[in-house]
Short mmCIF file of C-alpha atoms and ligand atoms in Angstrom, two decimals:
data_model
loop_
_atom_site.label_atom_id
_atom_site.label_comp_id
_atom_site.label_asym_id
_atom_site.label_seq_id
_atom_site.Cartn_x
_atom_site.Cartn_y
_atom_site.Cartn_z
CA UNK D 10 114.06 204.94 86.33
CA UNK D 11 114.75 202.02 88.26
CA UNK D 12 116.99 202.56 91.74
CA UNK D 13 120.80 203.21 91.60
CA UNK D 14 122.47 200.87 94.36
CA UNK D 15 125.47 203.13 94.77
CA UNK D 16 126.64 200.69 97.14
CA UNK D 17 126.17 197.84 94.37
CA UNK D 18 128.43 199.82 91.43
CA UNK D 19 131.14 201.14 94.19
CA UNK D 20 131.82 197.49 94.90
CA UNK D 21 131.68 196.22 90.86
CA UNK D 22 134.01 198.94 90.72
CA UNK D 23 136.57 198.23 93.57
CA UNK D 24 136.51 194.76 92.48
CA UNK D 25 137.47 195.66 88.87
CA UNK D 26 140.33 198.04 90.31
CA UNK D 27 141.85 194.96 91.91
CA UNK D 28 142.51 193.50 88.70
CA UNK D 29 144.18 196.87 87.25
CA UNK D 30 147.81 196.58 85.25
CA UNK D 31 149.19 199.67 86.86
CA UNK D 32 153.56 198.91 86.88
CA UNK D 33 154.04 202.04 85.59
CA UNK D 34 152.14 204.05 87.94
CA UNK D 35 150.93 201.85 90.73
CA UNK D 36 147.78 203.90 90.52
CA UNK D 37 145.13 201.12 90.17
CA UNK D 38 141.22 202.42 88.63
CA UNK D 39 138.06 200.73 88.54
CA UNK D 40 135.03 201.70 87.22
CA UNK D 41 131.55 200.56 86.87
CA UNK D 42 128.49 201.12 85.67
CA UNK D 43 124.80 200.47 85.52
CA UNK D 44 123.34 199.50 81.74
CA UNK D 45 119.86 200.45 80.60
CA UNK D 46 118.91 196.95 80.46
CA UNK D 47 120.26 196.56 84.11
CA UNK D 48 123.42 194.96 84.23
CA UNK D 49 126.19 195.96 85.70
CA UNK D 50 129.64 196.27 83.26
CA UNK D 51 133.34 197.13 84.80
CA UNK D 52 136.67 197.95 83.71
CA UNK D 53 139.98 198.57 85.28
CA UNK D 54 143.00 200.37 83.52
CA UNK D 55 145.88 198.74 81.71
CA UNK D 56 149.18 200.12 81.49
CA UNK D 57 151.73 199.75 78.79
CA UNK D 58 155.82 200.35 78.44
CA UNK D 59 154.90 203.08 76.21
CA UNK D 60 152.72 205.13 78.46
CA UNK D 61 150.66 206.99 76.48
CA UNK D 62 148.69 203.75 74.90
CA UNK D 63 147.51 203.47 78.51
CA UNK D 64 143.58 202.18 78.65
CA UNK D 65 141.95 204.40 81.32
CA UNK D 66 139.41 201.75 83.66
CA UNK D 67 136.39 203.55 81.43
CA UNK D 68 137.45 202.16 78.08
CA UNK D 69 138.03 199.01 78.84
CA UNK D 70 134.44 199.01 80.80
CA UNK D 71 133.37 200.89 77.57
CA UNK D 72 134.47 197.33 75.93
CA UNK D 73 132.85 194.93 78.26
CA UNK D 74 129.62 196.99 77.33
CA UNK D 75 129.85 196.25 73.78
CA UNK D 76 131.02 192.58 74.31
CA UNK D 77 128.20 192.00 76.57
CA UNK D 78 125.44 193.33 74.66
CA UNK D 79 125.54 196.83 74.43
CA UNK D 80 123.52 199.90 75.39
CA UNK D 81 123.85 202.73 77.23
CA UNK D 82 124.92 203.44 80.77
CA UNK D 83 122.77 205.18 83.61
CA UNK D 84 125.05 205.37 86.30
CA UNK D 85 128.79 205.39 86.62
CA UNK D 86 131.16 205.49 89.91
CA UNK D 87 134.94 205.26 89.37
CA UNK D 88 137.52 204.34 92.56
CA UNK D 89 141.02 204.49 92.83
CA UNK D 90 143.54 202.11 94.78
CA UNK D 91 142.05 202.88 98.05
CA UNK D 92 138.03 202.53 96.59
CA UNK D 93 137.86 206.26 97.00
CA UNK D 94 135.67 208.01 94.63
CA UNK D 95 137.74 209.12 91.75
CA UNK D 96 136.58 211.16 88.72
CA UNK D 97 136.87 210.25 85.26
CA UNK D 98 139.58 212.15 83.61
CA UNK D 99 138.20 214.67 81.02
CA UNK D 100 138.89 212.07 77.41
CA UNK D 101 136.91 209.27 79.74
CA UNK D 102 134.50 212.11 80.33
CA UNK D 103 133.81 212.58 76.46
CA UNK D 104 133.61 208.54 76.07
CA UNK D 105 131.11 207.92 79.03
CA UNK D 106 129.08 210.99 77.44
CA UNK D 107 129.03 208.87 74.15
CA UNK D 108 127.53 206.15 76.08
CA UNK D 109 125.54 207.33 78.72
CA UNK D 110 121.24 207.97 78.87
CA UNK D 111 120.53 211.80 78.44
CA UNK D 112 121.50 213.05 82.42
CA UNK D 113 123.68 209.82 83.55
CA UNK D 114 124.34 210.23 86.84
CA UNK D 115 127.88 209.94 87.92
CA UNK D 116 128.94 209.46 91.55
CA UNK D 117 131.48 212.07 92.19
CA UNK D 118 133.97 214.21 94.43
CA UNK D 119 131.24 216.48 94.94
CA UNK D 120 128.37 214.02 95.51
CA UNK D 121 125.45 212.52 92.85
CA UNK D 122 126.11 214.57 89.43
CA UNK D 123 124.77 214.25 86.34
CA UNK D 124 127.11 214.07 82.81
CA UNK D 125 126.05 216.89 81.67
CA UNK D 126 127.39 218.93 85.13
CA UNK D 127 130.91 217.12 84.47
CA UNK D 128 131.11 217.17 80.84
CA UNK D 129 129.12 220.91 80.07
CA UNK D 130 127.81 221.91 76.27
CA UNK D 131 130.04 218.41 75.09
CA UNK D 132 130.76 217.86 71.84
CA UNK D 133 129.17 214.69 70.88
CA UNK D 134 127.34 212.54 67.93
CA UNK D 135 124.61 214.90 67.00
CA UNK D 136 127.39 217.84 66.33
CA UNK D 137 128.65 215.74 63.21
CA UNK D 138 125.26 214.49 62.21
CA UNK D 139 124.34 218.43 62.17
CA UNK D 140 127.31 219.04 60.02
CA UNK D 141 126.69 216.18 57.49
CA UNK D 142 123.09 217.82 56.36
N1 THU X 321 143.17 206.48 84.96
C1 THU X 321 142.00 205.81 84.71
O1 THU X 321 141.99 204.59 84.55
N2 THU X 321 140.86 206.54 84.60
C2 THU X 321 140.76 207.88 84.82
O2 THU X 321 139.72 208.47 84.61
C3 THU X 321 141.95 208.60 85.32
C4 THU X 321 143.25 207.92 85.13
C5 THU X 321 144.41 205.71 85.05
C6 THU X 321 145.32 205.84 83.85
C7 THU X 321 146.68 205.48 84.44
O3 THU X 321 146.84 204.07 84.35
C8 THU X 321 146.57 205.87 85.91
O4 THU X 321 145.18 206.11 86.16
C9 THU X 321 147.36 207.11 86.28
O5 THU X 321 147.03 208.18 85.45
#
């Protein structure tokens, strides 16, 4: 696998937060993350009057991975208002997992995890394709 530059996403990342729509909470997110084919896509979260159609930062990066070509993602690191390391909330958790290379790394509270550390036994794809047979 090629080299993370942690120092690379963390500033994708704080530069996506910047652009956040946070009136309701004032708590700007970015994320970023590193794509299998090496790019870099980045989100930040959008707010809405009605609260709970909120986009966390990780779906709309989830969005800009699609629209830029797709794949899946290899690293992630997610920073609040101040560009501190910020964990995904558990439903981002479940989308990145969707997304992400078997053993993603995520940069988190707790240092260099993989997905699979934050997001144990998930539910995923292969659950319903089991089902369907
Ligand atoms: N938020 C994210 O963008 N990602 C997360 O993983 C955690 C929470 C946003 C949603 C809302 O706009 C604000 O943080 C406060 O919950």
């Amino acid at each position: 696998m090629t080299d993370i530059d942690w120092d690379e996403l963390r500033h994708a990342a704080t530069a996506a937060m910047e652009r956040a729509y946070a009136p309701y909470s004032r708590f700007k997110v970015g994320a970023a993350a590193l794509v299998s084919d090496g790019r870099i896509v980045a989100g930040c979260n959008i707010e809405n009057a009605s609260y709970g159609v909120t986009l966390c930062a990780e779906c709309t990066m989830v969005g800009e991975l699609f629209m830029t070509g797709g794949g899946q993602l290899v690293a992630f690191v997610c920073v609040d208002g101040e560009g501190k390391t910020l964990m995904p909330c558990g439903r981002c958790r479940q989308l990145l997992f969707e997304h992400s290379i078997p053993g993603m790394l995520l940069e988190t509270v707790s240092g260099i995890r993989t997905i699979d550390e934050v997001l144990p036994d998930a539910f995923g794809p292969r659950d319903l394709e089991e089902a369907a047979r």
